[in-house]
PDB file of C-alpha atoms in Angstrom:
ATOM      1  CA  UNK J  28     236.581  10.156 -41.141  1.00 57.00           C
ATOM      2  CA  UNK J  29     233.166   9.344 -42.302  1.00 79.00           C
ATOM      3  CA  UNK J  30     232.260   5.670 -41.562  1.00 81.00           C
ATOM      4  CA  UNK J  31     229.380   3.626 -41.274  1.00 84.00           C
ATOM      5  CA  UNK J  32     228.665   2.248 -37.953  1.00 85.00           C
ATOM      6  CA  UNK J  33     227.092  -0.815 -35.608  1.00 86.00           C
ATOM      7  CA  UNK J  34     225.639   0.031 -32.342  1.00 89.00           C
ATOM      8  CA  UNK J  35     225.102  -2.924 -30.138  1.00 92.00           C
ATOM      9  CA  UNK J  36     223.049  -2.892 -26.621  1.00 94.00           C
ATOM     10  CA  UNK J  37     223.322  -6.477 -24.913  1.00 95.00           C
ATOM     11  CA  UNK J  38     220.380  -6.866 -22.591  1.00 95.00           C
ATOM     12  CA  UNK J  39     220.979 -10.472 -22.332  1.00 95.00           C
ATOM     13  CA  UNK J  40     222.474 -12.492 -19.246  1.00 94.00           C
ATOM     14  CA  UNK J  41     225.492 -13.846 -21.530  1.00 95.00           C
ATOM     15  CA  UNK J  42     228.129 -13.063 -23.649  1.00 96.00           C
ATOM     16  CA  UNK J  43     227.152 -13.254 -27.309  1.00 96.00           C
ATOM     17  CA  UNK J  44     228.450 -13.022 -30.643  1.00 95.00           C
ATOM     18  CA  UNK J  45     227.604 -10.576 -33.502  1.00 94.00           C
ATOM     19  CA  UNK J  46     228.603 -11.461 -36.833  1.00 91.00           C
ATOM     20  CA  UNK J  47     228.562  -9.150 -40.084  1.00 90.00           C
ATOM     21  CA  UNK J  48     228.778 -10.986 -43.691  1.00 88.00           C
ATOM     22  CA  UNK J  49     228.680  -9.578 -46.905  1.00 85.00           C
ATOM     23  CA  UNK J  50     227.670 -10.680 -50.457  1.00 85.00           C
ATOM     24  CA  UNK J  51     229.366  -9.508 -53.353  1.00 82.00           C
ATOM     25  CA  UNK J  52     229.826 -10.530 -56.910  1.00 82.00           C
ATOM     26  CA  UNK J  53     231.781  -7.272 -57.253  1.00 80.00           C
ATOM     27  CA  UNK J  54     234.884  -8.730 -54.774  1.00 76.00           C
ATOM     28  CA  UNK J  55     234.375 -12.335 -56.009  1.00 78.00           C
ATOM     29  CA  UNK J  56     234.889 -11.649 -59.434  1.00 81.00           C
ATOM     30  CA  UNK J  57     237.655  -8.734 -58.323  1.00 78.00           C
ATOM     31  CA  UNK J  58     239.413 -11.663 -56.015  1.00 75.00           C
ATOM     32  CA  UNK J  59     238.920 -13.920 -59.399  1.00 80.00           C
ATOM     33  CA  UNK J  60     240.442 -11.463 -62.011  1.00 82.00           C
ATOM     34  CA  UNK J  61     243.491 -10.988 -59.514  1.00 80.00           C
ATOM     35  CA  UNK J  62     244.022 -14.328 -57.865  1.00 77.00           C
ATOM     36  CA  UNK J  63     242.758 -16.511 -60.898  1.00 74.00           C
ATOM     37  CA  UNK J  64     240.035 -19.499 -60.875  1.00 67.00           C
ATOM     38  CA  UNK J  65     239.639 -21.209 -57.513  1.00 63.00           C
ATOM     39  CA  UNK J  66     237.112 -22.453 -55.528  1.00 56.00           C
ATOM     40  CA  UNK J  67     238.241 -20.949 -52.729  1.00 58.00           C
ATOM     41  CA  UNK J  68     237.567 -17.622 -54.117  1.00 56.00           C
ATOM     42  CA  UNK J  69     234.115 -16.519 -52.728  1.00 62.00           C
ATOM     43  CA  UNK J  70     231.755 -13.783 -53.020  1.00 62.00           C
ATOM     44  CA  UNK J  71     231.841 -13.296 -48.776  1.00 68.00           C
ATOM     45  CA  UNK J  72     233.480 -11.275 -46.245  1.00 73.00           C
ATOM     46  CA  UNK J  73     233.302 -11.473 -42.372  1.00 79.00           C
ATOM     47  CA  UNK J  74     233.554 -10.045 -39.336  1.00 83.00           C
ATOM     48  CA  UNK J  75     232.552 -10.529 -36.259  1.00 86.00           C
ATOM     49  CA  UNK J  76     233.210 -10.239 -32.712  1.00 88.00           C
ATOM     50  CA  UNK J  77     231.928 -10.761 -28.919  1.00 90.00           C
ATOM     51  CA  UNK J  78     229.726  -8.760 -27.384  1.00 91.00           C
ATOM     52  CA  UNK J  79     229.962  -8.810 -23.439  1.00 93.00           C
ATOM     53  CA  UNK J  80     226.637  -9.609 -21.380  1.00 93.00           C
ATOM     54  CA  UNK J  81     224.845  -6.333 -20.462  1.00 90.00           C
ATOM     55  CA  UNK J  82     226.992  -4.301 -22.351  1.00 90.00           C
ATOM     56  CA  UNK J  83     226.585  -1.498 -24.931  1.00 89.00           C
ATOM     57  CA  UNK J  84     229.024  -0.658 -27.543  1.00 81.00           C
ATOM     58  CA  UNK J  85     228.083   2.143 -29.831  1.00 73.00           C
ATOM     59  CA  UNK J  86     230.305   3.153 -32.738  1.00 71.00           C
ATOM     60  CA  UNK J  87     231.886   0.027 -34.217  1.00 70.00           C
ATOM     61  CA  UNK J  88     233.437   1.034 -37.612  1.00 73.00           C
ATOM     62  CA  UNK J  89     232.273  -1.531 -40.165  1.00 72.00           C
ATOM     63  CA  UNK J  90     235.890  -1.709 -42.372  1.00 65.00           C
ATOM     64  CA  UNK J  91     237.809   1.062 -42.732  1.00 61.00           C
ATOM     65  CA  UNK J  92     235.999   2.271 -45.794  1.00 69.00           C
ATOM     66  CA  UNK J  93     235.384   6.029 -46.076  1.00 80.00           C
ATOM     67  CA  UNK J  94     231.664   6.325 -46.572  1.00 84.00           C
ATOM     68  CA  UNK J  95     228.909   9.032 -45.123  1.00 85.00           C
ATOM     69  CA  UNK J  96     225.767   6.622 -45.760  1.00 86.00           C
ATOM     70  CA  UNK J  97     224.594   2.745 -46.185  1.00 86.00           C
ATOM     71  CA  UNK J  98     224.244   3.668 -50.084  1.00 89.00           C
ATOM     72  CA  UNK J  99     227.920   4.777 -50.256  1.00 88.00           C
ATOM     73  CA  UNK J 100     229.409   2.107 -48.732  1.00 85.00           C
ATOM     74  CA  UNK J 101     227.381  -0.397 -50.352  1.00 86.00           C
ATOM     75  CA  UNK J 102     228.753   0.665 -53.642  1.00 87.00           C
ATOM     76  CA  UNK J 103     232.537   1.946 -52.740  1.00 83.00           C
ATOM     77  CA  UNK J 104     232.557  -2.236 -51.095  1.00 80.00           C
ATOM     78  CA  UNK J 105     230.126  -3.784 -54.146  1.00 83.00           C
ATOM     79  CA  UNK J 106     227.803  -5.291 -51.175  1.00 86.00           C
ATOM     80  CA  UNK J 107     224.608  -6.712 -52.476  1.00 87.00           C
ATOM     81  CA  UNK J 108     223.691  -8.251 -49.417  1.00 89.00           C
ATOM     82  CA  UNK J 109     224.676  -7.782 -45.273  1.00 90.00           C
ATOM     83  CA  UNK J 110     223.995 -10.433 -43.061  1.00 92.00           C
ATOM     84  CA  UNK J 111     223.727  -9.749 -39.372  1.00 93.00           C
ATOM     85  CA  UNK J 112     223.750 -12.395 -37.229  1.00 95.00           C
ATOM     86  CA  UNK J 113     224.085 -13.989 -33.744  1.00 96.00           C
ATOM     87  CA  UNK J 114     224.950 -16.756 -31.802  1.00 97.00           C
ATOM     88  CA  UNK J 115     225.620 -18.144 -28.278  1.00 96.00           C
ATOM     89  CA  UNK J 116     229.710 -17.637 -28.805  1.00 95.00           C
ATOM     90  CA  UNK J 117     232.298 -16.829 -30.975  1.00 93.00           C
ATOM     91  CA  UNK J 118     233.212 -20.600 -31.728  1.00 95.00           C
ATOM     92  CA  UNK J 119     229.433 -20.989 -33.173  1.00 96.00           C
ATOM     93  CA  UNK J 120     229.507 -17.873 -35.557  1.00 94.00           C
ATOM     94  CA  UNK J 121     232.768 -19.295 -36.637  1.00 92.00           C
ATOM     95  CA  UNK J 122     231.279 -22.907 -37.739  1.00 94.00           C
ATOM     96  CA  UNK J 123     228.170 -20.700 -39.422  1.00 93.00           C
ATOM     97  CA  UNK J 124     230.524 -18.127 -41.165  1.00 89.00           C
ATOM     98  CA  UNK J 125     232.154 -21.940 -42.675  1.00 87.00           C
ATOM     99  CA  UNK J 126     229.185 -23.654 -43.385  1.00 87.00           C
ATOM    100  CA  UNK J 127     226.528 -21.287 -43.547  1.00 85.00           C
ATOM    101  CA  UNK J 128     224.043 -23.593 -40.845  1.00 94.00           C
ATOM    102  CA  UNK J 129     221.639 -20.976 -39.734  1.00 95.00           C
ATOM    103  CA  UNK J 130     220.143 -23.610 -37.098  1.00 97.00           C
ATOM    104  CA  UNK J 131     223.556 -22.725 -35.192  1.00 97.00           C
ATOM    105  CA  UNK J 132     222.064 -19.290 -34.957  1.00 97.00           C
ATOM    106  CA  UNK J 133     220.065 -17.242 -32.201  1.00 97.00           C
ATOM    107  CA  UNK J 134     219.017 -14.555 -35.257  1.00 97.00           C
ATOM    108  CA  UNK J 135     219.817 -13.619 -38.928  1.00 96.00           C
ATOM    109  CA  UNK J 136     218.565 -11.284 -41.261  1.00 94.00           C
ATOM    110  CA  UNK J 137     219.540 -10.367 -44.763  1.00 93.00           C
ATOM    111  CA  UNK J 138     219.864  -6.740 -45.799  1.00 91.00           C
ATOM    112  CA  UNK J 139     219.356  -4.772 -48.772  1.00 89.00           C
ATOM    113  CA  UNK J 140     219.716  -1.238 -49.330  1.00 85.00           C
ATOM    114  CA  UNK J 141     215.842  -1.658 -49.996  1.00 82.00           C
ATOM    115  CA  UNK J 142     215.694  -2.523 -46.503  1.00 78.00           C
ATOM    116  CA  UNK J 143     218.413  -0.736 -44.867  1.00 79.00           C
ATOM    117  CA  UNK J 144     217.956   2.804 -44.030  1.00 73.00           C
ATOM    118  CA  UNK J 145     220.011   3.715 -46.850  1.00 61.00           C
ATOM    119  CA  UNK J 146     221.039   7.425 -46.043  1.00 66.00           C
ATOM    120  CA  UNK J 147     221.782   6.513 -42.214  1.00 83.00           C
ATOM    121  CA  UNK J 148     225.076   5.676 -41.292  1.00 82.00           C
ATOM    122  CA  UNK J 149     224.303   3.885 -37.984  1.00 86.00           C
ATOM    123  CA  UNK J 150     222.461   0.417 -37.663  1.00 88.00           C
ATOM    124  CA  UNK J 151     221.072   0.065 -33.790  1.00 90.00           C
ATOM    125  CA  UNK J 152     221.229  -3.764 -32.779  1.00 92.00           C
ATOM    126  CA  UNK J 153     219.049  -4.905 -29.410  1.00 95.00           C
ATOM    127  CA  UNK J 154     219.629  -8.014 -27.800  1.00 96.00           C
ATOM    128  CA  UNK J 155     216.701  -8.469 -25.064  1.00 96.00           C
ATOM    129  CA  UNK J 156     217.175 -10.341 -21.609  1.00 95.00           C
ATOM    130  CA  UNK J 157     215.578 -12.920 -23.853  1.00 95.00           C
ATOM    131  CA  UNK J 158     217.646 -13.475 -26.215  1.00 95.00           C
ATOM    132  CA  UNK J 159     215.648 -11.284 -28.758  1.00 95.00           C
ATOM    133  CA  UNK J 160     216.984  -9.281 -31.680  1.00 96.00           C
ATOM    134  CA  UNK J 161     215.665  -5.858 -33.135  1.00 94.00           C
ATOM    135  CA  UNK J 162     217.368  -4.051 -35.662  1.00 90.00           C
ATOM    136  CA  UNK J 163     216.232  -0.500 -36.202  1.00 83.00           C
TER     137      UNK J 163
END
């Protein structure tokens, strides 16, 4: 199966967390037409997971979504925006995922297809012995 995928190297001393959120007004208004009117109903989906201290994990599956490239997965899913993000644990992306306090975070950046290596299918995340993030 064709996926898109996450490669993570942790360089860093400690355990950290790696969160993935998605915008779009596709699945909100999808969720909306099937579930009804509700505040609850939100234009986001999450995911995210721990990433063990000096650790790399190459070839996490983002969804189960059949999809050669960035671009096709961006449209089969609606995405308008990815979020990656870190933070010290798994308890701290939670409370950012639920209130969206990027001061709780070690990094974030916003993704577009205009900024996403669109025909790749494999985003490379570094996390220096510093605690610094490159995305490539």
């Amino acid at each position: 199966m064709n996926t898109v995928e996450i490669n993570v190297d942790n360089r860093y001393h400690e355990d950290v967390a790696i969160g993935i959120r998605f915008y779009s007004e596709f699945r909100k208004q999808w969720m909306t037409e099937k579930y009804g009117e509700d505040d609850d109903v939100k234009a986001l989906f999450c995911s995210s997971w721990t990433m063990p201290k000096n650790a790399h994990i190459y070839g996490f599956t983002v969804e189960a979504v059949e999809c050669s490239n960035w671009t096709e997965f961006f449209s089969k899913e609606g995405i308008d925006t990815l979020t990656m993000a870190v933070a010290r644990n798994e308890a701290i992306m939670n409370q950012w995922f639920a209130g969206g306090d990027d001061s709780l975070l070690v990094f974030r950046q916003d993704m577009t297809l205009d900024n996403l290596r669109a025909s790749d299918n494999v985003m490379d995340i570094v996390i220096d012995e510093y605690l610094g993030v490159t995305i490539r």
